[in-house]
Amino acid sequence: MTEEPLKQPALRVEGVRKSYGQVVAVDGVDLVVAEGEFFTLLGPSGSGKTTLLRLIAGFERPDAGRIELGGRDITSLPPYLRDTNTVFQDYALFPHMSVADNIAYGLRVKGVPKQARVKRVQRALEMVRLTGLGNRRPNQLSGGQRQRVALARAVVNEPEVLLLDEPLGALDLKLRQEMQIELKQIQKEVGITFVYVTHDQEEALTMSDRMAVLANGRIEQVGTPVEVYERPTTEFVAGFIGISNVLLRDGVRFVVRPEKIRMLAEGEQPEPGMVVESGQVEEVIYVGMSSRYLVRLDRGEQLVAVRQNMDAVGDSRRFEGRPVRLAWTPDHTYVLDTGR
Ligand code: ADP
Ligand code: MG
């Protein structure tokens, strides 16, 4: 587990619990998010991400626990008295209003005078790279542009914490990847704390300063993307983020990531200190840049190894059925928690 960030926390969640009838959606969550952090809640569908976000926003009340924003207890405050804003996947823009009016809406409700409003909307449009499109209607924009409007509308209120629930979920892969980079840049520029929900591991790894991995309403692990990927502490985390190769040796379970495994060529000597296991290639899956080799070890377990397709290898399936030796450095393996 990571130590608590040094800066004054923007958000603190303590022992928060929420059930719907028999279903425990959030099961005792503790979290500390630092000022200006891009913090991601990552987990499979049904793991409690949205519920946790709605508890922070105030759309739901916890059965137990406490939520603080900037050091202030907000557990029993209604949403409009919390210094948060939420961006949803479906944008929720007003179709009959112009882009500029959509963005200005929250400011108008708050009674911000017109001149100040216009200025702030202008700045928000610049920030999300939509300058000049203020007069359009939402239906005259692309999906990516609509999501930018939703973001501008949330950011223009300068919330202490911005909550985002799978905001890129409706976009196709290419646009989503572009928006991931842009969203991260925008977050850095405005310096607002982001709590970002996604079920997409790659998205979480790409964008986050730190992330929490959720399963069944509980936090499995908190850490930087590198910490969580390179040193998963539970089998669930190892399997959910990336391909998990879990091995059992002398009663200890440990993980070795596919890209750390070297497939030795015939007669090739491993480097000193490497662990070597022999087996047979069961299947080769071509994935463009690389191929995945499913190898059945002589000792029984199946491991996945990855090899970059650097040469024109032709059909790498010709390797199927061949004997192979796998080697890795023990430093690149990580022991899993055994206490679960
Ligand atoms: P996620 O966003 O990670 O997919 P959710 O927070 O939406 O997960 O849901 C967590 C669990 O709580 C699920 O089992 C879901 O069915 C249940 N749940 C969420 N909201 C409600 C609700 N309003 N009523 C009943 N059950 C709910
Ligand atoms: Mg959800």
Short mmCIF file of C-alpha atoms and ligand atoms in Angstrom, two decimals:
data_model
loop_
_atom_site.label_atom_id
_atom_site.label_comp_id
_atom_site.label_asym_id
_atom_site.label_seq_id
_atom_site.Cartn_x
_atom_site.Cartn_y
_atom_site.Cartn_z
CA MET A 1 0.00 0.00 0.00
CA THR A 2 1.12 3.53 -0.72
CA GLU A 3 1.70 6.06 1.99
CA GLU A 4 -0.76 8.91 2.25
CA PRO A 5 0.07 11.84 0.00
CA LEU A 6 1.87 14.68 1.74
CA LYS A 7 -0.28 17.56 0.51
CA GLN A 8 -3.53 18.53 2.23
CA PRO A 9 -6.07 15.97 1.02
CA ALA A 10 -8.82 17.24 -1.28
CA LEU A 11 -10.96 14.25 -0.41
CA ARG A 12 -11.05 11.81 2.47
CA VAL A 13 -13.37 8.80 2.59
CA GLU A 14 -13.46 6.84 5.84
CA GLY A 15 -15.18 3.51 6.46
CA VAL A 16 -17.90 4.26 3.94
CA ARG A 17 -20.55 1.62 3.43
CA LYS A 18 -23.70 1.47 1.33
CA SER A 19 -26.19 -1.35 0.80
CA TYR A 20 -29.24 -1.70 -1.40
CA GLY A 21 -31.34 -4.34 0.30
CA GLN A 22 -29.17 -7.45 0.40
CA VAL A 23 -26.55 -6.05 -1.98
CA VAL A 24 -23.55 -4.40 -0.33
CA ALA A 25 -22.50 -2.00 -3.09
CA VAL A 26 -19.71 -0.25 -1.14
CA ASP A 27 -18.26 -2.29 1.69
CA GLY A 28 -16.11 -0.16 3.99
CA VAL A 29 -13.97 2.04 1.77
CA ASP A 30 -11.11 4.26 2.96
CA LEU A 31 -9.48 6.68 0.53
CA VAL A 32 -7.32 9.79 0.62
CA VAL A 33 -7.01 11.86 -2.55
CA ALA A 34 -4.50 14.69 -2.68
CA GLU A 35 -5.15 18.19 -3.99
CA GLY A 36 -4.66 18.30 -7.76
CA GLU A 37 -4.41 14.54 -8.11
CA PHE A 38 -5.82 12.52 -11.00
CA PHE A 39 -7.22 9.63 -9.01
CA THR A 40 -8.94 6.69 -10.68
CA LEU A 41 -11.42 4.14 -9.35
CA LEU A 42 -10.87 1.05 -11.49
CA GLY A 43 -12.93 -2.09 -11.27
CA PRO A 44 -15.19 -4.46 -13.20
CA SER A 45 -18.86 -3.76 -13.74
CA GLY A 46 -20.78 -4.01 -10.46
CA SER A 47 -17.75 -3.43 -8.24
CA GLY A 48 -19.29 -0.30 -6.69
CA LYS A 49 -17.51 2.50 -8.59
CA THR A 50 -20.61 4.50 -9.48
CA THR A 51 -22.08 4.08 -6.01
CA LEU A 52 -18.87 5.35 -4.43
CA LEU A 53 -18.85 8.35 -6.79
CA ARG A 54 -22.52 9.10 -6.05
CA LEU A 55 -21.76 8.95 -2.31
CA ILE A 56 -18.98 11.50 -2.79
CA ALA A 57 -21.27 13.70 -4.89
CA GLY A 58 -24.06 13.41 -2.31
CA PHE A 59 -26.65 11.73 -4.56
CA GLU A 60 -26.56 8.84 -2.08
CA ARG A 61 -26.10 8.80 1.70
CA PRO A 62 -23.76 6.23 3.25
CA ASP A 63 -25.08 3.73 5.81
CA ALA A 64 -21.85 4.24 7.72
CA GLY A 65 -18.65 6.20 7.43
CA ARG A 66 -17.58 9.75 6.77
CA ILE A 67 -16.65 11.88 3.75
CA GLU A 68 -14.52 15.02 3.92
CA LEU A 69 -13.83 17.58 1.24
CA GLY A 70 -10.86 19.86 1.84
CA GLY A 71 -10.85 18.89 5.52
CA ARG A 72 -14.56 19.61 6.03
CA ASP A 73 -17.08 16.91 6.94
CA ILE A 74 -19.71 16.88 4.16
CA THR A 75 -21.27 13.47 4.91
CA SER A 76 -24.73 14.87 5.47
CA LEU A 77 -24.68 17.81 3.04
CA PRO A 78 -26.92 17.72 -0.05
CA PRO A 79 -25.16 17.65 -3.47
CA TYR A 80 -25.63 21.37 -4.22
CA LEU A 81 -23.79 22.34 -1.03
CA ARG A 82 -20.78 20.19 -1.91
CA ASP A 83 -17.89 21.61 -3.85
CA THR A 84 -18.08 18.84 -6.44
CA ASN A 85 -19.33 18.47 -10.00
CA THR A 86 -20.04 15.31 -11.93
CA VAL A 87 -19.47 14.42 -15.58
CA PHE A 88 -21.44 11.42 -16.83
CA GLN A 89 -20.96 9.14 -19.78
CA ASP A 90 -24.13 10.29 -21.52
CA TYR A 91 -23.15 14.00 -21.41
CA ALA A 92 -26.63 15.05 -20.21
CA LEU A 93 -26.50 18.30 -22.19
CA PHE A 94 -29.62 20.40 -22.72
CA PRO A 95 -30.47 19.79 -26.40
CA HIS A 96 -32.44 23.03 -26.87
CA MET A 97 -29.63 25.24 -25.53
CA SER A 98 -26.52 26.44 -27.33
CA VAL A 99 -23.12 25.12 -26.28
CA ALA A 100 -22.35 28.42 -24.53
CA ASP A 101 -25.65 28.38 -22.64
CA ASN A 102 -25.08 24.77 -21.61
CA ILE A 103 -21.72 25.73 -20.16
CA ALA A 104 -23.08 28.88 -18.52
CA TYR A 105 -26.02 27.09 -16.94
CA GLY A 106 -24.46 26.41 -13.54
CA LEU A 107 -23.11 29.94 -13.31
CA ARG A 108 -26.54 31.38 -14.08
CA VAL A 109 -28.13 29.24 -11.37
CA LYS A 110 -25.51 30.55 -8.96
CA GLY A 111 -26.34 34.14 -9.97
CA VAL A 112 -22.98 35.00 -11.56
CA PRO A 113 -23.47 38.30 -13.49
CA LYS A 114 -23.71 38.12 -17.27
CA GLN A 115 -20.37 39.77 -18.09
CA ALA A 116 -18.40 37.47 -15.81
CA ARG A 117 -20.37 34.54 -17.17
CA VAL A 118 -19.48 35.29 -20.77
CA LYS A 119 -15.80 35.60 -19.89
CA ARG A 120 -15.69 32.36 -17.97
CA VAL A 121 -17.56 30.46 -20.67
CA GLN A 122 -15.11 31.83 -23.24
CA ARG A 123 -12.18 30.60 -21.18
CA ALA A 124 -13.79 27.20 -20.66
CA LEU A 125 -14.36 26.86 -24.43
CA GLU A 126 -10.70 27.65 -25.07
CA MET A 127 -9.64 25.15 -22.47
CA VAL A 128 -11.52 22.28 -24.10
CA ARG A 129 -10.45 23.43 -27.59
CA LEU A 130 -13.94 24.42 -28.73
CA THR A 131 -13.38 28.14 -29.33
CA GLY A 132 -15.85 29.45 -31.90
CA LEU A 133 -18.41 26.68 -31.42
CA GLY A 134 -20.35 28.39 -28.59
CA ASN A 135 -23.40 29.09 -30.73
CA ARG A 136 -23.92 25.55 -31.94
CA ARG A 137 -26.50 23.17 -30.57
CA PRO A 138 -25.30 19.87 -29.04
CA ASN A 139 -26.72 17.89 -31.99
CA GLN A 140 -24.40 19.82 -34.32
CA LEU A 141 -21.36 18.40 -32.54
CA SER A 142 -19.52 15.07 -32.69
CA GLY A 143 -19.51 12.72 -29.71
CA GLY A 144 -16.04 13.84 -28.67
CA GLN A 145 -17.03 17.50 -28.89
CA ARG A 146 -20.17 16.89 -26.83
CA GLN A 147 -18.08 15.26 -24.12
CA ARG A 148 -15.81 18.33 -24.13
CA VAL A 149 -18.85 20.55 -23.60
CA ALA A 150 -19.88 18.39 -20.66
CA LEU A 151 -16.37 18.76 -19.26
CA ALA A 152 -16.36 22.55 -19.80
CA ARG A 153 -19.72 22.82 -18.09
CA ALA A 154 -18.35 21.02 -15.03
CA VAL A 155 -15.00 22.78 -14.90
CA VAL A 156 -16.43 26.29 -15.35
CA ASN A 157 -17.84 26.08 -11.82
CA GLU A 158 -14.30 25.53 -10.50
CA PRO A 159 -15.24 22.68 -8.17
CA GLU A 160 -12.79 21.47 -5.55
CA VAL A 161 -13.20 17.94 -6.89
CA LEU A 162 -14.48 16.87 -10.29
CA LEU A 163 -16.12 13.44 -10.41
CA LEU A 164 -16.17 11.65 -13.75
CA ASP A 165 -18.13 8.44 -14.31
CA GLU A 166 -16.81 6.61 -17.39
CA PRO A 167 -16.91 9.88 -19.36
CA LEU A 168 -15.30 8.37 -22.47
CA GLY A 169 -17.27 5.13 -22.40
CA ALA A 170 -19.49 6.01 -25.36
CA LEU A 171 -16.64 6.92 -27.71
CA ASP A 172 -14.96 4.57 -30.15
CA LEU A 173 -11.47 3.33 -29.33
CA LYS A 174 -9.42 5.78 -31.38
CA LEU A 175 -11.28 8.86 -30.20
CA ARG A 176 -11.24 7.54 -26.65
CA GLN A 177 -7.45 7.25 -26.73
CA GLU A 178 -7.12 10.80 -28.07
CA MET A 179 -9.50 12.12 -25.43
CA GLN A 180 -7.60 10.30 -22.67
CA ILE A 181 -4.49 12.30 -23.48
CA GLU A 182 -6.42 15.55 -23.85
CA LEU A 183 -8.40 15.09 -20.67
CA LYS A 184 -5.21 14.49 -18.74
CA GLN A 185 -3.67 17.66 -20.24
CA ILE A 186 -6.74 19.69 -19.36
CA GLN A 187 -6.68 18.36 -15.81
CA LYS A 188 -3.05 19.44 -15.45
CA GLU A 189 -3.83 22.89 -16.85
CA VAL A 190 -6.78 23.59 -14.56
CA GLY A 191 -5.27 21.81 -11.55
CA ILE A 192 -8.63 20.53 -10.33
CA THR A 193 -8.65 17.23 -8.42
CA PHE A 194 -10.20 14.49 -10.58
CA VAL A 195 -11.83 11.33 -9.27
CA TYR A 196 -12.24 9.29 -12.41
CA VAL A 197 -14.22 6.07 -12.79
CA THR A 198 -13.42 3.49 -15.44
CA HIS A 199 -13.52 -0.27 -15.98
CA ASP A 200 -10.78 0.03 -18.61
CA GLN A 201 -7.39 -0.94 -17.18
CA GLU A 202 -5.39 0.68 -19.95
CA GLU A 203 -7.28 3.94 -19.49
CA ALA A 204 -6.53 3.87 -15.77
CA LEU A 205 -2.85 3.11 -16.32
CA THR A 206 -2.50 5.87 -18.93
CA MET A 207 -4.23 8.70 -17.12
CA SER A 208 -3.90 8.30 -13.36
CA ASP A 209 -1.48 9.73 -10.85
CA ARG A 210 -2.79 7.07 -8.50
CA MET A 211 -5.55 4.52 -8.71
CA ALA A 212 -7.67 2.30 -6.49
CA VAL A 213 -8.68 -1.13 -7.76
CA LEU A 214 -12.17 -2.15 -6.60
CA ALA A 215 -13.81 -5.56 -6.41
CA ASN A 216 -17.10 -6.38 -4.68
CA GLY A 217 -17.35 -2.95 -3.09
CA ARG A 218 -13.91 -3.12 -1.52
CA ILE A 219 -10.57 -1.62 -2.38
CA GLU A 220 -8.07 -4.30 -3.31
CA GLN A 221 -5.08 -2.03 -3.83
CA VAL A 222 -4.16 1.66 -4.05
CA GLY A 223 -1.04 2.93 -5.81
CA THR A 224 0.53 4.55 -8.82
CA PRO A 225 -0.03 2.78 -12.14
CA VAL A 226 3.51 1.38 -11.98
CA GLU A 227 3.05 0.11 -8.43
CA VAL A 228 -0.27 -1.54 -9.19
CA TYR A 229 0.88 -3.09 -12.45
CA GLU A 230 4.35 -4.14 -11.39
CA ARG A 231 3.52 -5.14 -7.84
CA PRO A 232 -0.06 -6.37 -7.61
CA THR A 233 -0.74 -7.49 -4.07
CA THR A 234 -3.74 -9.71 -4.73
CA GLU A 235 -4.55 -12.29 -7.35
CA PHE A 236 -7.58 -10.28 -8.39
CA VAL A 237 -5.49 -7.19 -9.15
CA ALA A 238 -2.88 -9.26 -10.96
CA GLY A 239 -5.56 -10.80 -13.16
CA PHE A 240 -7.64 -7.69 -13.74
CA ILE A 241 -4.75 -5.46 -14.78
CA GLY A 242 -2.85 -7.08 -17.56
CA ILE A 243 -2.38 -10.76 -18.07
CA SER A 244 -1.72 -12.63 -14.86
CA ASN A 245 0.68 -15.50 -14.75
CA VAL A 246 0.22 -16.91 -11.29
CA LEU A 247 2.61 -19.64 -10.22
CA LEU A 248 2.78 -21.67 -7.07
CA ARG A 249 6.16 -22.60 -5.67
CA ASP A 250 6.86 -23.95 -2.22
CA GLY A 251 3.39 -22.88 -1.09
CA VAL A 252 3.90 -19.25 -2.20
CA ARG A 253 1.87 -17.74 -5.01
CA PHE A 254 3.61 -15.23 -7.20
CA VAL A 255 3.08 -13.37 -10.47
CA VAL A 256 5.31 -12.97 -13.48
CA ARG A 257 4.14 -10.62 -16.23
CA PRO A 258 4.19 -11.91 -19.83
CA GLU A 259 6.59 -9.22 -21.06
CA LYS A 260 9.15 -10.21 -18.43
CA ILE A 261 9.34 -13.75 -19.75
CA ARG A 262 12.01 -14.60 -22.24
CA MET A 263 11.47 -17.47 -24.66
CA LEU A 264 14.87 -19.01 -25.13
CA ALA A 265 15.89 -20.02 -28.63
CA GLU A 266 17.14 -23.57 -29.13
CA GLY A 267 20.48 -23.95 -27.39
CA GLU A 268 20.37 -20.39 -25.98
CA GLN A 269 21.86 -20.04 -22.50
CA PRO A 270 19.81 -18.11 -19.95
CA GLU A 271 21.47 -15.19 -18.22
CA PRO A 272 22.99 -16.00 -14.84
CA GLY A 273 20.42 -16.04 -12.05
CA MET A 274 17.42 -16.57 -14.33
CA VAL A 275 14.76 -19.11 -13.49
CA VAL A 276 14.18 -21.53 -16.38
CA GLU A 277 11.05 -23.62 -16.94
CA SER A 278 10.47 -25.93 -19.86
CA GLY A 279 7.14 -26.56 -21.53
CA GLN A 280 5.28 -26.70 -24.78
CA VAL A 281 3.66 -23.97 -26.87
CA GLU A 282 -0.08 -24.67 -26.86
CA GLU A 283 -1.30 -21.68 -28.80
CA VAL A 284 0.00 -18.53 -30.48
CA ILE A 285 -2.25 -15.50 -30.73
CA TYR A 286 -1.25 -12.83 -33.21
CA VAL A 287 -2.04 -9.32 -31.96
CA GLY A 288 -0.30 -7.15 -34.56
CA MET A 289 2.61 -5.52 -32.77
CA SER A 290 3.22 -8.66 -30.78
CA SER A 291 2.17 -12.28 -30.44
CA ARG A 292 1.02 -14.02 -27.29
CA TYR A 293 2.35 -17.47 -26.60
CA LEU A 294 0.35 -19.76 -24.35
CA VAL A 295 2.82 -22.21 -22.90
CA ARG A 296 1.99 -25.29 -20.82
CA LEU A 297 4.83 -25.88 -18.39
CA ASP A 298 6.01 -29.41 -17.75
CA ARG A 299 5.10 -28.82 -14.10
CA GLY A 300 1.49 -28.17 -15.10
CA GLU A 301 0.76 -24.45 -15.06
CA GLN A 302 0.01 -22.40 -18.14
CA LEU A 303 1.95 -19.18 -18.71
CA VAL A 304 1.50 -16.43 -21.26
CA ALA A 305 4.61 -14.94 -22.82
CA VAL A 306 4.68 -11.99 -25.21
CA ARG A 307 7.04 -11.49 -28.08
CA GLN A 308 7.32 -8.37 -30.21
CA ASN A 309 6.87 -9.11 -33.89
CA MET A 310 10.10 -7.41 -34.88
CA ASP A 311 10.81 -9.41 -37.99
CA ALA A 312 8.31 -10.48 -40.57
CA VAL A 313 7.74 -13.73 -38.71
CA GLY A 314 5.16 -15.08 -41.08
CA ASP A 315 2.64 -17.32 -39.44
CA SER A 316 3.79 -17.57 -35.83
CA ARG A 317 1.29 -20.40 -35.33
CA ARG A 318 3.91 -22.73 -36.72
CA PHE A 319 5.37 -22.63 -33.20
CA GLU A 320 2.29 -24.37 -31.81
CA GLY A 321 3.15 -27.77 -30.33
CA ARG A 322 6.86 -27.07 -30.11
CA PRO A 323 8.88 -27.50 -26.94
CA VAL A 324 10.11 -24.24 -25.45
CA ARG A 325 12.06 -22.98 -22.46
CA LEU A 326 10.90 -19.87 -20.60
CA ALA A 327 13.25 -17.79 -18.48
CA TRP A 328 12.85 -14.81 -16.19
CA THR A 329 14.69 -12.94 -13.49
CA PRO A 330 13.34 -13.59 -9.99
CA ASP A 331 13.43 -9.80 -9.40
CA HIS A 332 10.60 -9.53 -11.91
CA THR A 333 8.23 -11.74 -9.96
CA TYR A 334 5.93 -10.56 -7.21
CA VAL A 335 4.56 -12.50 -4.30
CA LEU A 336 0.80 -12.22 -3.80
CA ASP A 337 -1.00 -11.69 -0.52
CA THR A 338 -1.79 -15.04 0.94
CA GLY A 339 -4.16 -13.82 3.61
CA ARG A 340 -7.32 -13.75 1.50
P1 ADP B 1 -20.16 -0.14 -11.02
O1 ADP B 1 -20.34 1.32 -11.24
O2 ADP B 1 -18.78 -0.51 -10.56
O3 ADP B 1 -20.57 -0.96 -12.21
P2 ADP B 1 -22.36 0.11 -9.16
O4 ADP B 1 -21.90 1.03 -8.10
O5 ADP B 1 -23.26 0.66 -10.20
O6 ADP B 1 -21.10 -0.62 -9.82
O7 ADP B 1 -23.11 -1.13 -8.49
C1 ADP B 1 -22.59 -1.86 -7.41
C2 ADP B 1 -23.61 -2.88 -6.96
O8 ADP B 1 -24.70 -2.23 -6.36
C3 ADP B 1 -24.19 -3.73 -8.08
O9 ADP B 1 -24.41 -5.01 -7.59
C4 ADP B 1 -25.49 -3.03 -8.40
O10 ADP B 1 -26.42 -3.93 -8.94
C5 ADP B 1 -25.92 -2.52 -7.05
N1 ADP B 1 -26.69 -1.27 -7.15
C6 ADP B 1 -26.22 -0.08 -7.56
N2 ADP B 1 -27.17 0.88 -7.50
C7 ADP B 1 -28.30 0.26 -7.05
C8 ADP B 1 -29.63 0.69 -6.75
N3 ADP B 1 -30.02 1.96 -6.92
N4 ADP B 1 -30.50 -0.23 -6.30
C9 ADP B 1 -30.13 -1.52 -6.11
N5 ADP B 1 -28.90 -1.99 -6.35
C10 ADP B 1 -27.98 -1.12 -6.81
MG MG B 2 -20.85 2.37 -13.02
#
